[in-house]
Coordinates of C-alpha atoms in Angstrom, one line a residue:
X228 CA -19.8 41.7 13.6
X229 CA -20.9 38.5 11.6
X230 CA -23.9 39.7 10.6
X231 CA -21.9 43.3 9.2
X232 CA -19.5 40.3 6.9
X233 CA -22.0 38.6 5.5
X234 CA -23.7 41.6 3.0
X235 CA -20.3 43.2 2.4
X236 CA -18.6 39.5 1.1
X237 CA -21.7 38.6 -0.9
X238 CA -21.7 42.2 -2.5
X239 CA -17.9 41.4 -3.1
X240 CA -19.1 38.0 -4.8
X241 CA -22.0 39.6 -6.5
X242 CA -19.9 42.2 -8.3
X243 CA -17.0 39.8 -9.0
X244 CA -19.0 37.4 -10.7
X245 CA -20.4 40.6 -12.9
X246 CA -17.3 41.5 -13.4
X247 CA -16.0 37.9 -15.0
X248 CA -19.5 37.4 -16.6
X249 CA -19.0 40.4 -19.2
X250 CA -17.8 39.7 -22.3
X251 CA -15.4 41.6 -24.5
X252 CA -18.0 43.6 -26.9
X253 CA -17.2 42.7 -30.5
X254 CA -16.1 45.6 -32.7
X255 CA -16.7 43.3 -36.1
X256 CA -19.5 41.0 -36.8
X257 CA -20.2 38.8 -39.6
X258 CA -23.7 37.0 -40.3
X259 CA -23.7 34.3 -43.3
X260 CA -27.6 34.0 -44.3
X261 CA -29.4 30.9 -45.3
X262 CA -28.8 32.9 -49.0
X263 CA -25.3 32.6 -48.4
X264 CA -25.4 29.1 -47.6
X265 CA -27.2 28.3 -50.9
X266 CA -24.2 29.8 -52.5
X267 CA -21.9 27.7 -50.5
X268 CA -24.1 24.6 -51.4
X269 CA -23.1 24.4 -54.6
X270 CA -18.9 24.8 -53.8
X271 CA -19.6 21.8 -50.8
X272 CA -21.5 19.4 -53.2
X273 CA -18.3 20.0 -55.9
X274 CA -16.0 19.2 -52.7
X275 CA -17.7 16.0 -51.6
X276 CA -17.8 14.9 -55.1
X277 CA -14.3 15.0 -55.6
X278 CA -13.2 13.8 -52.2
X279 CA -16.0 10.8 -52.4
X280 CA -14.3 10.2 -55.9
X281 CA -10.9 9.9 -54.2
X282 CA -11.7 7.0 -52.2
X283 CA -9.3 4.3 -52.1
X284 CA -10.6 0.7 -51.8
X285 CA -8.7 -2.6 -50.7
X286 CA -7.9 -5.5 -52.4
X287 CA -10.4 -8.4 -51.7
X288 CA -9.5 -11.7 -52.7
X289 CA -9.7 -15.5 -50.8
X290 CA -10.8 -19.1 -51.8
X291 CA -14.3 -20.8 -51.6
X292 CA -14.1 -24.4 -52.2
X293 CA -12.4 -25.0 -55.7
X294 CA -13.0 -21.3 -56.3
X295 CA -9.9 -19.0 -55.8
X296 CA -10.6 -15.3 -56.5
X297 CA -9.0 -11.5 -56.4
X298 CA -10.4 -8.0 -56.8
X299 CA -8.2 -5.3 -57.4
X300 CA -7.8 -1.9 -58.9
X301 CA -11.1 -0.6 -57.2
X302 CA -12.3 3.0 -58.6
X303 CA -15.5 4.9 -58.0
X304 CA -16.2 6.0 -61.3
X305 CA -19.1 8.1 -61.2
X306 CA -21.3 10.1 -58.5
X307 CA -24.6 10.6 -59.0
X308 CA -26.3 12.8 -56.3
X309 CA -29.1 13.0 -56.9
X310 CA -30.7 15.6 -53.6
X311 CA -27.6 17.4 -51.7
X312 CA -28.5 20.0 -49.1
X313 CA -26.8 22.0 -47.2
X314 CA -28.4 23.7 -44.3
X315 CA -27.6 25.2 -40.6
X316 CA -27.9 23.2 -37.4
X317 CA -29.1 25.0 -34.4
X318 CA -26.9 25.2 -31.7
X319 CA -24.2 23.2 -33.6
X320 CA -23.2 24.0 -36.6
X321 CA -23.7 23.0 -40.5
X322 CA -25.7 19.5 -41.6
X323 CA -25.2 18.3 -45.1
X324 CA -27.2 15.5 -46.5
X325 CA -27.2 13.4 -49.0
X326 CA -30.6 11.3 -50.2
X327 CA -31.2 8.3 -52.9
X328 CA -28.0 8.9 -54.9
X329 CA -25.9 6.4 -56.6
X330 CA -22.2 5.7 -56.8
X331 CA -20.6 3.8 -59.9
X332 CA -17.7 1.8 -59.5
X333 CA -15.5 -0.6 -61.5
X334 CA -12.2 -3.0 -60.4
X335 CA -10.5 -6.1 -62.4
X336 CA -11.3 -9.6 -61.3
X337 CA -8.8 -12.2 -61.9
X338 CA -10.6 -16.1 -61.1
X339 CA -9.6 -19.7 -60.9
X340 CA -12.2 -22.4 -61.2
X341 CA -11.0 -26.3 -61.3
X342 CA -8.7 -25.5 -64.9
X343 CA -10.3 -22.7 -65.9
X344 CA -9.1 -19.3 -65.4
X345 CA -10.5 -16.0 -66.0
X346 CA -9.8 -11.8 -65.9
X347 CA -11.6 -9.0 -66.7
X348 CA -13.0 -6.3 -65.5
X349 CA -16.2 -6.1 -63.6
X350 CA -18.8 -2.5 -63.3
X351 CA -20.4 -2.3 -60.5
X352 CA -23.7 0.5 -58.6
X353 CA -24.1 1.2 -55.5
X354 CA -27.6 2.5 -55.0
X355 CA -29.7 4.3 -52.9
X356 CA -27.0 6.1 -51.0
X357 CA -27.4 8.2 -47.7
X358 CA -25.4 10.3 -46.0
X359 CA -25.8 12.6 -43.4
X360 CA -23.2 14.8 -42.2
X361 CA -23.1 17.3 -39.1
X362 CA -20.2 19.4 -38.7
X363 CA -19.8 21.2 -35.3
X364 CA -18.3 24.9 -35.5
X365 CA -16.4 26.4 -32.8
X366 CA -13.0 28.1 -31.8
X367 CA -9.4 26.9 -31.3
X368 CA -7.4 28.7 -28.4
X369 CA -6.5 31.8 -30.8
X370 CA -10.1 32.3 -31.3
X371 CA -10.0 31.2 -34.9
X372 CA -12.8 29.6 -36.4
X373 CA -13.0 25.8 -36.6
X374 CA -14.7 22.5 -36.9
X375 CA -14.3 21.2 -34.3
X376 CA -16.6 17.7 -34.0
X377 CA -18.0 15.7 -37.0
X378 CA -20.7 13.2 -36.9
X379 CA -21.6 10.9 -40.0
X380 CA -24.0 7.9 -41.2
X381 CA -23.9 6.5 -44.3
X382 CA -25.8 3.8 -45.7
X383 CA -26.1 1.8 -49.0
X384 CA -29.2 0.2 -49.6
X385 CA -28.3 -1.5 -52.2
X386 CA -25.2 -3.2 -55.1
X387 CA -25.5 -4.6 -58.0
X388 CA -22.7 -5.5 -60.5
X389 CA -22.4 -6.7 -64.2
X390 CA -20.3 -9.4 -65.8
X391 CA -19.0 -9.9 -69.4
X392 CA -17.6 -13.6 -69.8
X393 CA -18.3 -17.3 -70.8
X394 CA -18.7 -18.6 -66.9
X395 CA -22.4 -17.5 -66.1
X396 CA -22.8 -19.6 -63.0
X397 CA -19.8 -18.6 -61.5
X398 CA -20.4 -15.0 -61.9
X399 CA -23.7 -15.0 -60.8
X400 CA -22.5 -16.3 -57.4
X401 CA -19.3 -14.2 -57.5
X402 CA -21.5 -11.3 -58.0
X403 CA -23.9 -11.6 -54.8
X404 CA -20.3 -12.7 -52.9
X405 CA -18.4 -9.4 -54.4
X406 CA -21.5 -7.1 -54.1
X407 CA -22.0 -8.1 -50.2
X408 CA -18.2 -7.2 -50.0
X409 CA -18.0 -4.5 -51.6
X410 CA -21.0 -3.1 -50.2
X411 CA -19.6 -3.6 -46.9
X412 CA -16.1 -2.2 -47.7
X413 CA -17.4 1.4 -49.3
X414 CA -20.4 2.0 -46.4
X415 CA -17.4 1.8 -44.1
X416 CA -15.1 4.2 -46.2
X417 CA -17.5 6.9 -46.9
X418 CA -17.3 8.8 -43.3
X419 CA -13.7 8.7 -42.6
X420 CA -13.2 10.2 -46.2
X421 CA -15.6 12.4 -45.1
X422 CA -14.5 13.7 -41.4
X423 CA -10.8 13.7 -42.9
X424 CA -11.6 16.4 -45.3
X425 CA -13.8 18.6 -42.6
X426 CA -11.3 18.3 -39.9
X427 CA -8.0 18.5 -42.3
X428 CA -9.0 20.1 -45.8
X429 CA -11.9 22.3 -44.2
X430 CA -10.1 23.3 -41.2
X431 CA -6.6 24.0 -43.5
X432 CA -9.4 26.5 -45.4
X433 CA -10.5 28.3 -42.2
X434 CA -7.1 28.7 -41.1
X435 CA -6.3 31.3 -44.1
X436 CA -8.8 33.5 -42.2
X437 CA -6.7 36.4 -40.6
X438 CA -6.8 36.4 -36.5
X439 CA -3.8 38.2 -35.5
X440 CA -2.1 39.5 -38.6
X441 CA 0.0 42.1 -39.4
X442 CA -1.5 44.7 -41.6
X443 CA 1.8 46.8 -42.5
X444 CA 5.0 47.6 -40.8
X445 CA 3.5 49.8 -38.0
X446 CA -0.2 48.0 -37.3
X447 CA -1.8 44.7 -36.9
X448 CA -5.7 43.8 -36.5
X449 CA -6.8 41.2 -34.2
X450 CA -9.7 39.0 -35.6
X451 CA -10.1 36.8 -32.5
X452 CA -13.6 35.3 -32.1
X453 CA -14.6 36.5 -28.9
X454 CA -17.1 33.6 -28.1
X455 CA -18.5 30.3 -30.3
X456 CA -20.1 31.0 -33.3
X457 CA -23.9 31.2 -33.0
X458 CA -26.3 29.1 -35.5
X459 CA -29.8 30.0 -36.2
X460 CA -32.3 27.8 -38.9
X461 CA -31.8 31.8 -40.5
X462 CA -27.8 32.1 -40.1
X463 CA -23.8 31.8 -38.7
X464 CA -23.2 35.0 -36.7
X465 CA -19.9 35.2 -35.4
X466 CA -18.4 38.1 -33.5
X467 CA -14.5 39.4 -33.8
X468 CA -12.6 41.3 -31.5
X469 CA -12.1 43.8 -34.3
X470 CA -8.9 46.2 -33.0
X471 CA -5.9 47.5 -34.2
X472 CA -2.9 47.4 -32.4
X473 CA 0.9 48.9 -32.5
X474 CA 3.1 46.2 -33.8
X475 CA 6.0 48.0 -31.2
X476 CA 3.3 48.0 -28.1
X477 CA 0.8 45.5 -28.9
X478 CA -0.4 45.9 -25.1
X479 CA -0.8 49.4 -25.2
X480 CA -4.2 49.5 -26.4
X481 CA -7.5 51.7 -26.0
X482 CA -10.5 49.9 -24.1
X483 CA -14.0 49.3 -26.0
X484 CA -16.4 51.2 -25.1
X485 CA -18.1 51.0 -28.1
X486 CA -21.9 49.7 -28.3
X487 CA -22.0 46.3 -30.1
X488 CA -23.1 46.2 -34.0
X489 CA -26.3 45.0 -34.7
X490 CA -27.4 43.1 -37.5
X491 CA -31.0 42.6 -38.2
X492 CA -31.1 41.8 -41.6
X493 CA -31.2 38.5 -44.2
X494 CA -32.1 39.9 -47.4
X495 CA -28.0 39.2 -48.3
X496 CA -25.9 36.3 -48.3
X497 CA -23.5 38.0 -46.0
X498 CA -23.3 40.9 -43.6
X499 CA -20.5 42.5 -42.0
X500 CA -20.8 45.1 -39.2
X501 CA -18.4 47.6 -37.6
X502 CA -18.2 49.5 -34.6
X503 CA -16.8 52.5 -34.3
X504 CA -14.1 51.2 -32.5
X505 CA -12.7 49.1 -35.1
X506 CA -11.4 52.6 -36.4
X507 CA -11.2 54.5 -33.6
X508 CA -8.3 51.8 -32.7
X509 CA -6.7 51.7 -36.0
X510 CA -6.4 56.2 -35.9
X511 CA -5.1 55.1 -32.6
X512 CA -2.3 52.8 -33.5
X513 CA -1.2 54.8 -36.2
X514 CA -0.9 57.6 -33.7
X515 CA 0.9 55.6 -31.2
X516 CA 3.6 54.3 -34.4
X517 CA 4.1 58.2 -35.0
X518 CA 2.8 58.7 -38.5
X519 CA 1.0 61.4 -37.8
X520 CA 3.8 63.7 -36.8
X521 CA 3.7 66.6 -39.3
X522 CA 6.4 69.4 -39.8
X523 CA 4.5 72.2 -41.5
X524 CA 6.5 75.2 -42.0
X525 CA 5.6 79.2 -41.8
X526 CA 5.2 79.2 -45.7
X527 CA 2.4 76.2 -45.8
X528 CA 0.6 77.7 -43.0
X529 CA -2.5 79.6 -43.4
X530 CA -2.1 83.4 -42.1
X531 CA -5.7 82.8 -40.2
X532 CA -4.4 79.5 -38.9
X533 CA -0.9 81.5 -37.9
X534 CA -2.9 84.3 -36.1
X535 CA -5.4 81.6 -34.5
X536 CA -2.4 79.1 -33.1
X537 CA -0.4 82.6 -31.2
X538 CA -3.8 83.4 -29.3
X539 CA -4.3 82.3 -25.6
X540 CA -7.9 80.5 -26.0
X541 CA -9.3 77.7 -28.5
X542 CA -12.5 77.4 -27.3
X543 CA -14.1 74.4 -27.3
X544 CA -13.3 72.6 -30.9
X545 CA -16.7 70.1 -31.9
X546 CA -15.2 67.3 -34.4
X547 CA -19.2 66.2 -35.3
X548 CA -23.0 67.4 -37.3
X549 CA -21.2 70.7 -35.9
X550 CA -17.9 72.2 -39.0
X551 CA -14.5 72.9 -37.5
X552 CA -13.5 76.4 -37.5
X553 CA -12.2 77.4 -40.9
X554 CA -8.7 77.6 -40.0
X555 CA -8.4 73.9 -38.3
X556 CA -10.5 72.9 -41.5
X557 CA -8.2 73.9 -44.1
X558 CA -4.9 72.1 -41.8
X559 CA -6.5 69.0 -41.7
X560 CA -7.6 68.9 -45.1
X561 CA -4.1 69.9 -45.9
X562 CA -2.0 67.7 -44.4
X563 CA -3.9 65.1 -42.1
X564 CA -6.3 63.8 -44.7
X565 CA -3.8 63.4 -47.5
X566 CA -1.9 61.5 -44.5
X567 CA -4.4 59.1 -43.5
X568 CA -5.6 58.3 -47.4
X569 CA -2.1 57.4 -48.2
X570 CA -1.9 54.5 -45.0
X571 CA -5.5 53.6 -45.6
X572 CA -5.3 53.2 -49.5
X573 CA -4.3 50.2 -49.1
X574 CA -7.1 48.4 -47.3
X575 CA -7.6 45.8 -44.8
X576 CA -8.6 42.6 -45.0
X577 CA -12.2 41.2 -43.5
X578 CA -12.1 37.7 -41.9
X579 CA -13.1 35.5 -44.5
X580 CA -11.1 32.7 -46.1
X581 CA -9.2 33.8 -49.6
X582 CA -11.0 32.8 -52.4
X583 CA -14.5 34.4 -50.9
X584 CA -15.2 37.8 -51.7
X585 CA -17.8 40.3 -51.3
X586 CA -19.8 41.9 -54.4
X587 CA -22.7 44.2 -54.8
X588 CA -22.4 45.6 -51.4
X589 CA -24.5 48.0 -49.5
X590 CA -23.2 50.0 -46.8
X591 CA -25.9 51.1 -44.1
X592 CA -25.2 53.9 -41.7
X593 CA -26.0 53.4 -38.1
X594 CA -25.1 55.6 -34.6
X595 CA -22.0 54.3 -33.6
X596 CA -21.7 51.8 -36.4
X597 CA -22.2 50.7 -39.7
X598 CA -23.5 47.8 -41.6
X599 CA -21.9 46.2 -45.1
X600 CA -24.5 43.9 -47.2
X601 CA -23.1 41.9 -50.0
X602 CA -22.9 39.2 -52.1
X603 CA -20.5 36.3 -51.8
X604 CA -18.4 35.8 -55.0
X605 CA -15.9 32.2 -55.5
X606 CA -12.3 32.9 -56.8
X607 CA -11.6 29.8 -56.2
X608 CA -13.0 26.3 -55.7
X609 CA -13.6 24.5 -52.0
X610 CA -11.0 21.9 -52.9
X611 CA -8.6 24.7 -54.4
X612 CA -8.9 26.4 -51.6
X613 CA -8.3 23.7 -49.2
X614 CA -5.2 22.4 -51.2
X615 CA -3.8 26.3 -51.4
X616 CA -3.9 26.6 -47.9
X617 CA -2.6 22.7 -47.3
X618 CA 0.7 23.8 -49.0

C-alpha cells in the first residue's frame, strides 16, 4: 500500500507546484528601448543638475593658532558635466554616470589674524568629478513600479579656490585648509542628494502611474505589474495585468485566457502591446454595469430583423473573417456601435507617468493582439513632474 502512496502524493506535489508556478499572463506590455532612454537622458541630466545645484553645505569655521576663521553662505554655482550617460543595467535596473565634470562653488569668508580682520567672498572648483549611479527597479505590494535600491560613488579629484585680498600668505594657507574641507564636505553630500531624489522625487513620479484606477462611474482598469520589471543592455519590459473590472463587483471578473503579447521590436523608443483580453474585459464590465441594455421599439426595428427574431432557429451566428447576417448587421450598427463609441470616446489611459506621452505611433496587427510603436514626447520636465506629483 506504500508503494501505491508514494506516485499518487508526488503526482499531487508535481501538479501543485505547476499549479503555483504559473503566472498570471499579462494583457498589457510596455518595452522602453535604448531610443527611449536617449530621450530620457536628456530630462535625467536637467534633473540632476538642478537637484546637485540644490545642495546645502554647512558652515565651517574653528581656530588655528592665532588664526580664527568662518565660512558660510556655501552655493554651488555652476555645473559643468561634461559626459552624462544614461544606460540600462542588466538584471537591475538604470546606471547613470557622470565622468571628468566640474562643479563651481562660492561662500563668504569672514578672518581674524593677530589685529587684522578680513571678509569677502571666496570662488571656488571642484574638478574632475565622478559619479556613478545605479538605481534598482522593482514593485511595491500594489504592483506599482518603483526604485526600489540605490547605490552611489562619487568622487572629487580635485579643489582649487581663488582669493581677492591684501593677506596673501594667509590665504594661500587658508585656501589648501578650506579646499581639503570643502572637498571633503561636498564628496559626502553628493549621494544622499542623489538617493533622496530617486527614492522620494522619482518614486513620487512613478506613483502618478495608474494601477488600480477608476476609469468612469461603472469601470476601473487594473495596471498591476504582474512580476519585476525585466532589463536588457536593449530595454525595460514590464508586464501589466491589463483588465477591466465592474466598479459594483470588482471580483466578478472573466479569467485570461489570452496568449501573452509579444514584442520583438526596438526600432521605437516605446512599445506598448495588448491582448485581446484587455478588451474583451472592458466589453465585459460594461455588460456586467448594464449599459448595454437597449429598448428598441417595433418602429426602429427592421421588418427582416422582426421576421428573423419570431422564427424558431438562428443558426449558428460567426462574429469573425465570416459577415453577420444582414439583419443582426444593421441592429448592431444601429444601436450597439453608437453605444459603445459613446463610453469609449473618451479613452483610457496607458500606464505611464503624466507628463510622457506617445507621438508618431504605429499600430501593428497581430492574432490575438496588437502592437502600438511610438515616440515618447515631454509635457513636462523630470523635476516638474516630480514636484506635481509631490503636492
Amino acid at each position: 500500500m506504500t508503494s501505491r502512496l508514494w506516485p499518487r502524493l508526488f503526482l499531487f506535489v508535481s501538479t501543485l507546484t505547476s499549479v503555483m508556478a504559473t503566472k498570471e499572463p499579462a494583457a498589457c506590455k510596455i518595452r522602453i528601448t535604448d531610443k527611449g532612454l536617449d530621450m530620457l537622458k536628456s530630462e535625467t541630466r536637467k534633473f540632476v543638475e538642478e537637484e546637485l545645484s540644490n545642495i546645502s553645505m554647512p558652515e565651517m569655521s574653528g581656530k588655528e593658532g592665532r588664526f580664527q576663521y568662518a565660512v558660510t553662505d556655501v552655493k554651488i554655482t555652476e555645473l559643468n558635466l561634461t559626459y552624462a550617460d544614461l544606460s540600462f543595467l542588466p538584471d537591475v535596473g538604470l546606471m547613470f554616470d557622470i565622468q571628468n565634470s566640474s562643479i563651481a562653488l562660492s561662500f563668504h569668508r569672514r578672518l581674524l589674524y593677530w589685529f587684522l580682520s578680513d571678509t569677502g567672498n571666496i570662488e571656488a572648483s571642484a574638478d574632475g568629478v565622478d559619479i556613478n549611479a545605479g538605481l534598482g527597479l522593482g514593485r511595491d505590494s500594489l504592483g506599482r513600479l518603483k526604485i526600489n535600491n540605490f547605490t552611489c560613488d562619487a568622487k572629487i579629484k580635485k579643489m582649487r579656490a581663488e582669493f581677492d585680498g591684501t593677506l596673501g600668505r594667509v590665504y594661500h594657507f587658508l585656501a589648501r585648509f578650506l579646499t581639503t574641507g570643502m572637498r571633503f564636505l561636498l564628496n559626502k553630500r553628493i549621494c544622499p542628494a542623489l538617493q533622496h531624489a530617486s527614492l522620494v522625487h522619482v518614486n513620487s513620479m512613478l506613483e502618478t502611474i495608474p494601477v488600480r484606477t477608476e476609469v468612469d462611474s461603472y469601470v476601473g482598469i487594473d495596471y498591476s505589474l504582474t512580476d519585476d520589471p525585466l532589463v536588457t543592455s536593449r530595454s525595460l519590459d514590464m508586464n501589466f495585468r491589463g483588465m477591466f473590472f465592474h466598479l459594483a463587483d470588482e471580483r466578478d471578473a472573466p479569467v485570461n485566457y489570452a496568449a501573452e503579447p509579444l514584442i520583438r521590436e526596438y526600432e521605437r523608443m516605446v512599445y506598448l502591446a495588448l491582448s485581446e483580453f484587455f478588451f474583451d474585459s472592458g466589453l465585459f464590465s460594461y455588460y456586467k454595469a448594464g449599459i448595454f441594455r437597449l429598448n428598441i421599439t417595433d418602429d426602429d426595428m427592421p421588418r427582416d430583423l422582426e421576421m428573423l427574431l419570431r422564427t424558431t432557429y438562428f443558426g449558428t451566428v460567426m462574429m469573425l473573417l465570416i459577415p453577420l447576417q444582414a439583419p443582426l448587421k444593421t441592429m448592431l450598427q444601429m444601436s450597439a456601435v453608437p453605444l459603445i463609441n459613446n463610453w469609449t470616446k473618451r479613452g483610457v489611459r496607458i500606464p505611464l507617468a503624466d507628463g510622457m506621452d506617445l507621438v508618431e505611433d504605429v499600430v501593428e496587427y497581430h492574432n490575438g493582439f496588437i502592437v502600438i510603436g511610438a515616440n515618447l514626447h515631454f509635457s513636462k520636465g523630470l523635476r516638474e513632474m516630480a514636484a506635481a506629483a509631490s503636492q
